[in-house]
């Protein structure tokens, strides 16, 4: 569904940042709580209304190859469509940002990532359980220091924005200071983010230096953090039991009570990532399956997100779908740790919502483009395909649906928050050459999905404010 190319004569109110790019607009430090002048962004505009499926259904998306995206002073979309049809009242007096020749998509949504594991990315030679003990837990122990937590939270968010990711559901550590630091830094950048204190109390799988001292204290800290952050500006709280083996039955029961008491909370955890982990859960909890353990304690809700879910069966998928729970597909992590091949097509056939997760540090990149590259290969190993349209759906609206946030982000319907990412088809010589010889937009989009990474992200915007520019770096310091 492309709009015909129409010349657009636009006058920018600020100098261009680089050839073919837009103006650099540095937002106020608390960008999410300030109004700004209306803006109009020109470029190729692509967004989705539903999962395109396989083969892709062209009614699932809109593409305007000479498009315009208009943003009101409240940071919300007022128009997305052909530039020639942009209402004059939205253009008059608006700041103009020229990204013609580049692709404008909704901000990427990462449905599983660890903010506290940035220093263990690319750690050699272990599978899940040993990898946690050797690398992850010692790194997370450092987050008892507030200064360390703040520094790493800022670094982490800057990496996400450089990769075009504007929303994520994020694991910090057991330390309340790690949650405070992450939410403080997210709020300063005006981002929509989910996070919550990690809960882990079972010996010996939760090491002594990272273990909640009691369920009562863990609940008290969690309730205080919910009160401090949940619903503040664009922030939401995810109750976060790390995974079943690090939780006692009373801890899981407490988690279920919180979700029942506060149905607007989210839940994030891991499930069925590794065969040894699955066997351990069976030993500790019994029951039919890993998913059955979580269901037993009331953790399957519409706002529950289970990372990995590689080693589950049709019954598990049916229960997840019935509850409206979602799964994070983390291909770079699953391949790096040798965990297995997620069955994406089986999940979607079962009506389970699926988003993409980078899972850094087990994952090997902050980029959802790189993640899509690996997702395509995982599907191929299972004898399936993943089209570029379905891939970009997963990175945008699919992620928003998996997090039950599609009422506010994920596409460019009027009234949605104007988070968006600008992608450059000429970011590398290889990508530029492949784009040049592509016969149509579908080929160009697939080349971007397979060859793209952070270098292809020309700019990232949150609520219409520039928060990262490829040439000048973060717009906030």
XYZ file of C-alpha atoms in Angstrom:
477
model
C 0.000 0.000 0.000
C 2.332 2.739 -1.167
C 1.599 6.372 -1.810
C 2.925 7.858 -5.019
C 6.040 9.971 -4.651
C 5.113 13.652 -4.525
C 7.647 16.474 -4.195
C 7.366 18.134 -0.803
C 8.721 21.633 -0.356
C 9.436 21.938 3.350
C 11.229 24.661 5.232
C 12.945 23.533 8.402
C 13.006 25.866 11.371
C 16.451 24.571 12.403
C 19.638 23.747 10.503
C 20.044 20.248 9.118
C 22.234 17.956 11.200
C 23.668 16.078 8.227
C 23.023 15.552 4.554
C 19.636 13.940 3.992
C 18.890 14.011 7.716
C 16.779 16.184 9.912
C 17.365 18.936 12.368
C 18.733 18.072 15.783
C 16.116 18.976 18.385
C 17.422 18.553 21.914
C 14.495 17.983 24.273
C 14.274 19.343 27.796
C 15.730 17.069 30.422
C 12.299 15.841 31.488
C 11.072 15.552 27.921
C 8.067 13.387 28.746
C 6.491 16.124 30.871
C 6.862 19.140 28.570
C 4.894 20.349 25.575
C 6.658 21.284 22.372
C 5.912 22.959 19.095
C 4.038 20.733 16.605
C 6.295 18.908 14.154
C 6.047 17.283 10.763
C 8.519 14.586 9.708
C 8.935 13.636 6.051
C 10.221 10.287 4.788
C 9.121 6.750 3.912
C 6.509 5.919 6.572
C 5.727 2.287 7.444
C 3.513 0.978 10.244
C 1.301 -2.015 11.026
C -2.245 -2.748 12.166
C -1.890 -6.490 12.827
C 0.385 -9.481 12.321
C 0.882 -9.804 8.546
C 1.086 -13.581 8.875
C 2.709 -15.986 6.419
C 2.444 -15.246 3.528
C 2.174 -11.567 4.461
C -1.249 -9.940 4.173
C -0.813 -6.457 2.627
C -3.843 -5.140 4.526
C -1.775 -5.509 7.722
C 0.371 -2.425 7.060
C 0.500 0.994 5.480
C 3.485 2.222 3.503
C 3.788 5.798 2.302
C 6.945 6.071 0.238
C 6.593 9.850 0.157
C 5.007 10.159 3.558
C 4.510 12.562 6.408
C 4.186 12.024 10.144
C 2.631 14.910 12.069
C 3.066 15.267 15.826
C 1.113 17.561 18.115
C 2.541 19.656 20.904
C 1.533 16.885 23.331
C 3.941 14.451 21.597
C 1.176 12.385 20.005
C 0.545 11.483 16.389
C -1.944 13.684 14.566
C -1.395 12.357 11.030
C 0.418 9.585 9.167
C -0.050 9.322 5.444
C 0.937 10.682 2.051
C 2.780 13.981 2.237
C 0.518 15.392 -0.458
C -2.550 14.836 1.757
C -1.100 16.415 4.908
C -3.742 18.858 6.192
C -2.546 22.426 5.857
C -3.448 23.258 9.452
C -1.010 20.575 10.679
C 1.807 21.913 8.504
C 1.400 25.625 9.151
C 3.633 26.765 12.003
C 5.045 23.287 12.566
C 8.715 22.458 12.790
C 9.761 20.455 9.740
C 12.144 17.501 10.000
C 13.355 16.145 6.671
C 14.176 12.436 6.579
C 13.178 11.882 2.951
C 14.917 8.853 1.484
C 14.916 7.159 4.887
C 12.427 4.827 6.539
C 10.350 6.008 9.496
C 8.916 3.209 11.651
C 7.442 3.163 15.153
C 10.057 2.931 17.887
C 11.339 -0.592 18.400
C 10.007 -2.552 21.398
C 12.357 -4.967 23.206
C 10.332 -7.465 25.223
C 13.219 -8.975 27.191
C 16.529 -7.427 28.230
C 18.755 -7.169 31.335
C 20.015 -3.681 32.202
C 22.437 -5.114 34.761
C 24.221 -7.447 32.348
C 25.871 -4.937 30.017
C 29.330 -5.929 31.280
C 28.914 -9.659 30.616
C 27.835 -9.534 26.977
C 30.119 -11.842 24.974
C 31.215 -13.976 27.934
C 32.693 -17.220 26.682
C 31.722 -20.816 26.796
C 28.883 -21.623 29.213
C 25.287 -22.761 29.054
C 22.543 -21.104 31.060
C 22.891 -22.260 34.678
C 26.692 -22.232 34.768
C 26.748 -18.964 32.800
C 24.608 -17.314 35.473
C 26.871 -18.475 38.292
C 30.129 -17.646 36.509
C 29.362 -14.286 34.929
C 25.937 -12.838 35.652
C 25.515 -13.043 39.403
C 28.919 -11.448 40.190
C 28.146 -8.590 37.775
C 24.724 -8.012 39.289
C 26.156 -7.912 42.820
C 27.791 -4.549 42.004
C 24.382 -2.898 41.732
C 24.093 -2.538 45.483
C 26.025 0.707 44.886
C 23.725 3.500 43.743
C 26.433 5.316 41.763
C 27.220 2.155 39.778
C 23.522 1.551 39.163
C 23.023 5.096 37.851
C 26.049 4.998 35.570
C 25.124 1.656 34.036
C 21.452 2.597 33.650
C 22.431 5.661 31.628
C 24.868 3.696 29.496
C 22.269 0.980 28.925
C 19.526 3.379 27.849
C 21.866 5.171 25.476
C 22.666 1.837 23.841
C 18.952 1.099 23.420
C 18.268 4.478 21.845
C 21.255 4.094 19.518
C 19.654 0.828 18.372
C 16.285 2.505 17.770
C 14.572 0.952 20.805
C 12.210 3.300 22.631
C 10.360 0.836 24.885
C 11.557 -2.258 26.739
C 10.624 -4.439 29.660
C 13.808 -4.583 31.681
C 15.352 -6.781 34.375
C 17.465 -4.837 36.895
C 18.750 -6.694 40.002
C 17.446 -7.557 43.464
C 18.602 -4.148 44.707
C 15.919 -1.436 44.939
C 18.630 1.077 43.969
C 18.902 -0.591 40.555
C 15.188 0.001 39.946
C 15.333 3.607 41.112
C 18.334 4.316 38.891
C 16.718 2.790 35.820
C 13.414 4.603 36.246
C 15.138 7.929 37.021
C 17.198 7.716 33.835
C 14.199 6.597 31.755
C 12.086 9.449 33.082
C 14.740 12.007 32.226
C 14.701 10.774 28.636
C 10.904 10.782 28.423
C 10.739 7.062 27.646
C 7.990 4.494 28.075
C 9.674 1.694 30.017
C 8.770 -1.261 32.241
C 10.989 -2.561 35.057
C 10.807 -4.118 38.514
C 12.991 -5.421 41.307
C 14.204 -8.976 40.727
C 12.828 -11.475 43.276
C 14.976 -14.492 44.199
C 15.178 -16.322 47.526
C 15.750 -20.064 46.970
C 19.021 -21.609 48.139
C 21.377 -22.527 46.542
C 20.151 -21.302 43.150
C 20.032 -17.692 44.307
C 23.547 -16.968 45.646
C 23.762 -15.581 49.201
C 24.994 -12.178 48.039
C 21.960 -11.707 45.752
C 19.261 -13.400 47.785
C 16.203 -11.685 49.222
C 16.497 -12.087 52.975
C 12.809 -12.901 53.318
C 9.609 -12.908 51.316
C 8.241 -10.282 53.693
C 11.112 -7.878 53.002
C 10.957 -8.549 49.253
C 7.238 -7.772 49.257
C 7.753 -4.584 51.255
C 10.480 -3.353 48.902
C 8.363 -4.229 45.867
C 5.340 -2.389 47.216
C 7.447 0.687 47.950
C 8.856 0.675 44.424
C 5.383 0.242 42.926
C 4.199 3.254 44.887
C 7.213 5.291 43.835
C 7.237 4.510 40.114
C 4.202 2.689 38.716
C 2.213 4.981 36.456
C 4.572 7.913 36.870
C 4.844 9.678 33.515
C 5.474 6.832 31.024
C 6.757 4.231 33.503
C 5.191 0.926 34.490
C 6.114 -1.664 37.093
C 6.792 -5.299 36.219
C 6.814 -7.764 39.099
C 9.955 -9.780 38.397
C 10.597 -13.225 39.860
C 13.836 -14.143 38.109
C 12.751 -17.651 37.201
C 11.209 -20.573 39.030
C 14.465 -22.196 40.296
C 15.473 -19.035 42.214
C 12.036 -18.678 43.846
C 10.519 -20.547 46.766
C 6.858 -21.420 46.750
C 6.051 -18.564 49.212
C 7.821 -16.085 46.906
C 5.801 -17.197 43.889
C 2.614 -17.105 45.947
C 3.420 -13.533 47.037
C 3.965 -12.580 43.406
C 0.570 -13.987 42.489
C -1.092 -12.027 45.293
C 0.435 -8.779 44.073
C -0.828 -9.383 40.553
C -4.293 -10.189 41.804
C -4.314 -7.094 44.025
C -2.968 -4.820 41.259
C -4.175 -6.116 37.869
C -2.590 -3.131 36.111
C 0.911 -4.390 36.999
C 3.027 -6.367 34.563
C 4.928 -9.588 35.226
C 8.192 -10.651 33.597
C 10.145 -13.830 34.128
C 11.930 -16.631 32.284
C 10.499 -19.995 31.267
C 11.745 -23.187 29.632
C 14.926 -21.701 28.200
C 17.275 -24.642 28.728
C 16.670 -28.400 29.087
C 18.677 -28.646 32.315
C 16.652 -25.755 33.717
C 13.407 -27.508 32.778
C 14.572 -30.671 34.540
C 15.474 -28.644 37.633
C 12.024 -27.069 37.745
C 10.448 -30.515 37.515
C 12.619 -31.679 40.420
C 11.851 -28.651 42.605
C 8.144 -28.167 41.906
C 6.768 -31.275 40.236
C 3.693 -30.672 38.113
C 2.990 -31.215 34.445
C 5.289 -28.541 33.033
C 7.267 -25.368 33.676
C 4.300 -23.210 32.573
C 2.085 -25.247 34.894
C 4.205 -24.104 37.862
C 3.620 -20.434 37.027
C -0.076 -21.040 36.411
C -0.332 -22.748 39.800
C 0.614 -19.469 41.527
C -1.551 -17.173 39.401
C 1.225 -15.736 37.244
C -0.464 -16.188 33.872
C -2.214 -12.871 33.175
C -2.812 -10.590 30.197
C 0.230 -8.569 31.263
C 2.573 -11.502 31.857
C 5.632 -11.901 29.652
C 7.618 -15.151 29.643
C 11.054 -15.016 28.054
C 12.253 -17.879 25.817
C 9.647 -20.682 26.141
C 11.699 -22.912 23.854
C 10.915 -26.223 25.550
C 7.127 -26.028 25.898
C 4.337 -28.016 24.274
C 0.929 -27.450 22.714
C -0.838 -27.576 26.086
C 1.458 -24.887 27.451
C 0.834 -22.690 24.417
C -2.918 -23.137 24.787
C -2.764 -22.050 28.441
C -0.630 -19.019 27.629
C -3.035 -18.025 24.863
C -6.107 -18.499 27.055
C -4.603 -16.223 29.706
C -3.513 -13.618 27.151
C 0.092 -14.031 28.278
C 2.982 -13.355 25.917
C 6.364 -14.793 24.996
C 9.662 -13.053 24.216
C 11.553 -14.618 21.295
C 15.284 -14.118 21.982
C 17.172 -15.712 19.077
C 20.655 -14.260 19.608
C 20.619 -15.397 23.236
C 19.167 -18.819 22.466
C 21.814 -19.467 19.847
C 24.709 -18.066 21.885
C 23.937 -20.206 24.940
C 22.963 -23.236 22.859
C 19.507 -23.271 24.443
C 17.488 -24.321 21.406
C 15.283 -23.049 18.574
C 12.096 -21.249 19.547
C 9.057 -22.380 17.552
C 7.668 -18.988 16.567
C 5.155 -20.334 14.075
C 3.701 -22.817 16.577
C 3.281 -20.001 19.093
C 1.426 -17.806 16.609
C -0.739 -20.692 15.402
C -1.757 -21.108 19.046
C -2.625 -17.371 19.245
C 0.171 -16.608 21.698
C 1.408 -13.031 21.430
C 5.124 -12.919 20.630
C 7.618 -10.069 20.854
C 11.349 -9.895 20.214
C 13.953 -9.762 22.971
C 17.651 -9.003 22.731
C 18.284 -10.472 26.218
C 21.623 -8.711 26.640
C 23.960 -9.995 28.149
C 23.220 -13.549 26.948
C 22.104 -11.933 23.717
C 24.848 -10.562 21.534
C 23.411 -7.237 20.361
C 21.177 -4.385 21.518
C 19.839 -4.120 17.955
C 16.442 -5.533 17.083
C 17.541 -5.475 13.444
C 20.360 -7.864 14.318
C 17.868 -9.865 16.373
C 15.559 -10.146 13.359
C 18.485 -11.388 11.287
C 18.907 -14.264 13.747
C 15.150 -14.820 14.057
C 15.002 -15.393 10.311
C 17.710 -18.059 10.609
C 15.986 -19.782 13.530
C 12.783 -19.935 11.482
C 14.756 -21.310 8.519
C 16.228 -24.066 10.677
C 12.658 -25.024 11.541
C 11.736 -25.117 7.861
C 9.816 -21.820 7.922
C 10.268 -18.287 6.654
C 10.021 -14.877 8.302
C 9.150 -12.068 5.912
C 10.481 -8.556 6.399
C 6.941 -7.297 6.959
C 6.313 -9.794 9.721
C 9.742 -9.036 11.158
C 9.159 -5.295 11.369
C 5.703 -5.961 12.802
C 7.338 -8.019 15.575
C 9.826 -5.237 16.327
C 7.093 -2.591 16.585
C 3.389 -3.321 17.020
C 3.989 -6.989 17.876
C 6.180 -5.985 20.804
C 3.651 -3.401 21.940
C 0.881 -6.024 21.829
C 3.018 -8.499 23.764
C 3.393 -5.877 26.514
C -0.281 -4.821 26.397
C 0.850 -1.334 25.392
C -0.608 -1.244 21.896
C -3.228 1.277 22.994
C -0.476 3.901 23.357
C 2.488 2.820 21.167
C 3.329 0.462 18.314
C 1.953 2.241 15.254
C 1.094 5.702 13.963
C -2.652 5.814 14.485
C -3.706 9.329 15.554
C -3.505 9.729 19.314
C -0.627 7.259 19.764
C 2.570 8.476 21.410
C 5.016 9.569 18.723
C 7.957 7.277 19.394
C 9.718 6.503 16.133
C 12.960 5.350 14.591
C 14.553 6.601 11.372
C 16.433 3.968 9.367
C 19.053 4.575 6.691
C 19.120 2.257 3.669
C 22.670 3.438 2.881
C 24.207 3.001 6.328
C 26.901 0.597 5.085
C 28.349 0.015 1.667
C 26.954 -3.516 1.563
C 23.459 -2.382 2.511
C 23.608 0.562 0.104
C 24.608 -1.681 -2.801
C 21.911 -4.248 -2.031
C 19.346 -1.444 -1.756
C 20.443 0.040 -5.066
C 19.886 -3.188 -6.994
C 16.673 -4.219 -5.175
C 13.714 -4.487 -7.527
C 11.118 -3.111 -5.076
C 10.494 -1.886 -1.544
C 9.950 -5.420 -0.221
C 13.480 -6.393 -1.231
C 14.895 -3.207 0.283
C 13.089 -3.864 3.560
C 14.351 -7.437 3.740
C 17.915 -6.288 3.062
C 17.568 -3.804 5.917
C 16.312 -6.573 8.231
C 19.227 -8.867 7.405
C 22.082 -6.384 6.940
C 21.025 -3.625 9.330
C 22.242 -2.937 12.860
C 22.852 0.183 15.009
C 24.628 1.829 12.076
C 21.338 1.881 10.179
C 19.603 3.891 12.919
C 19.953 7.500 11.795
C 17.834 8.927 14.611
C 15.517 7.927 17.437
C 12.629 10.022 18.761
C 10.479 9.750 21.898
C 7.186 11.658 21.892
C 8.461 13.586 18.901
C 11.687 14.659 20.637
C 15.042 13.606 19.246
C 16.721 11.407 21.874
C 19.511 9.982 19.729
C 21.256 11.150 16.584
C 23.707 8.809 14.902
C 26.166 11.560 14.080
C 26.092 13.456 17.369
C 25.086 10.755 19.857
C 22.550 10.975 22.706
C 20.473 14.136 22.813
C 20.468 13.875 26.599
C 23.558 13.583 28.788
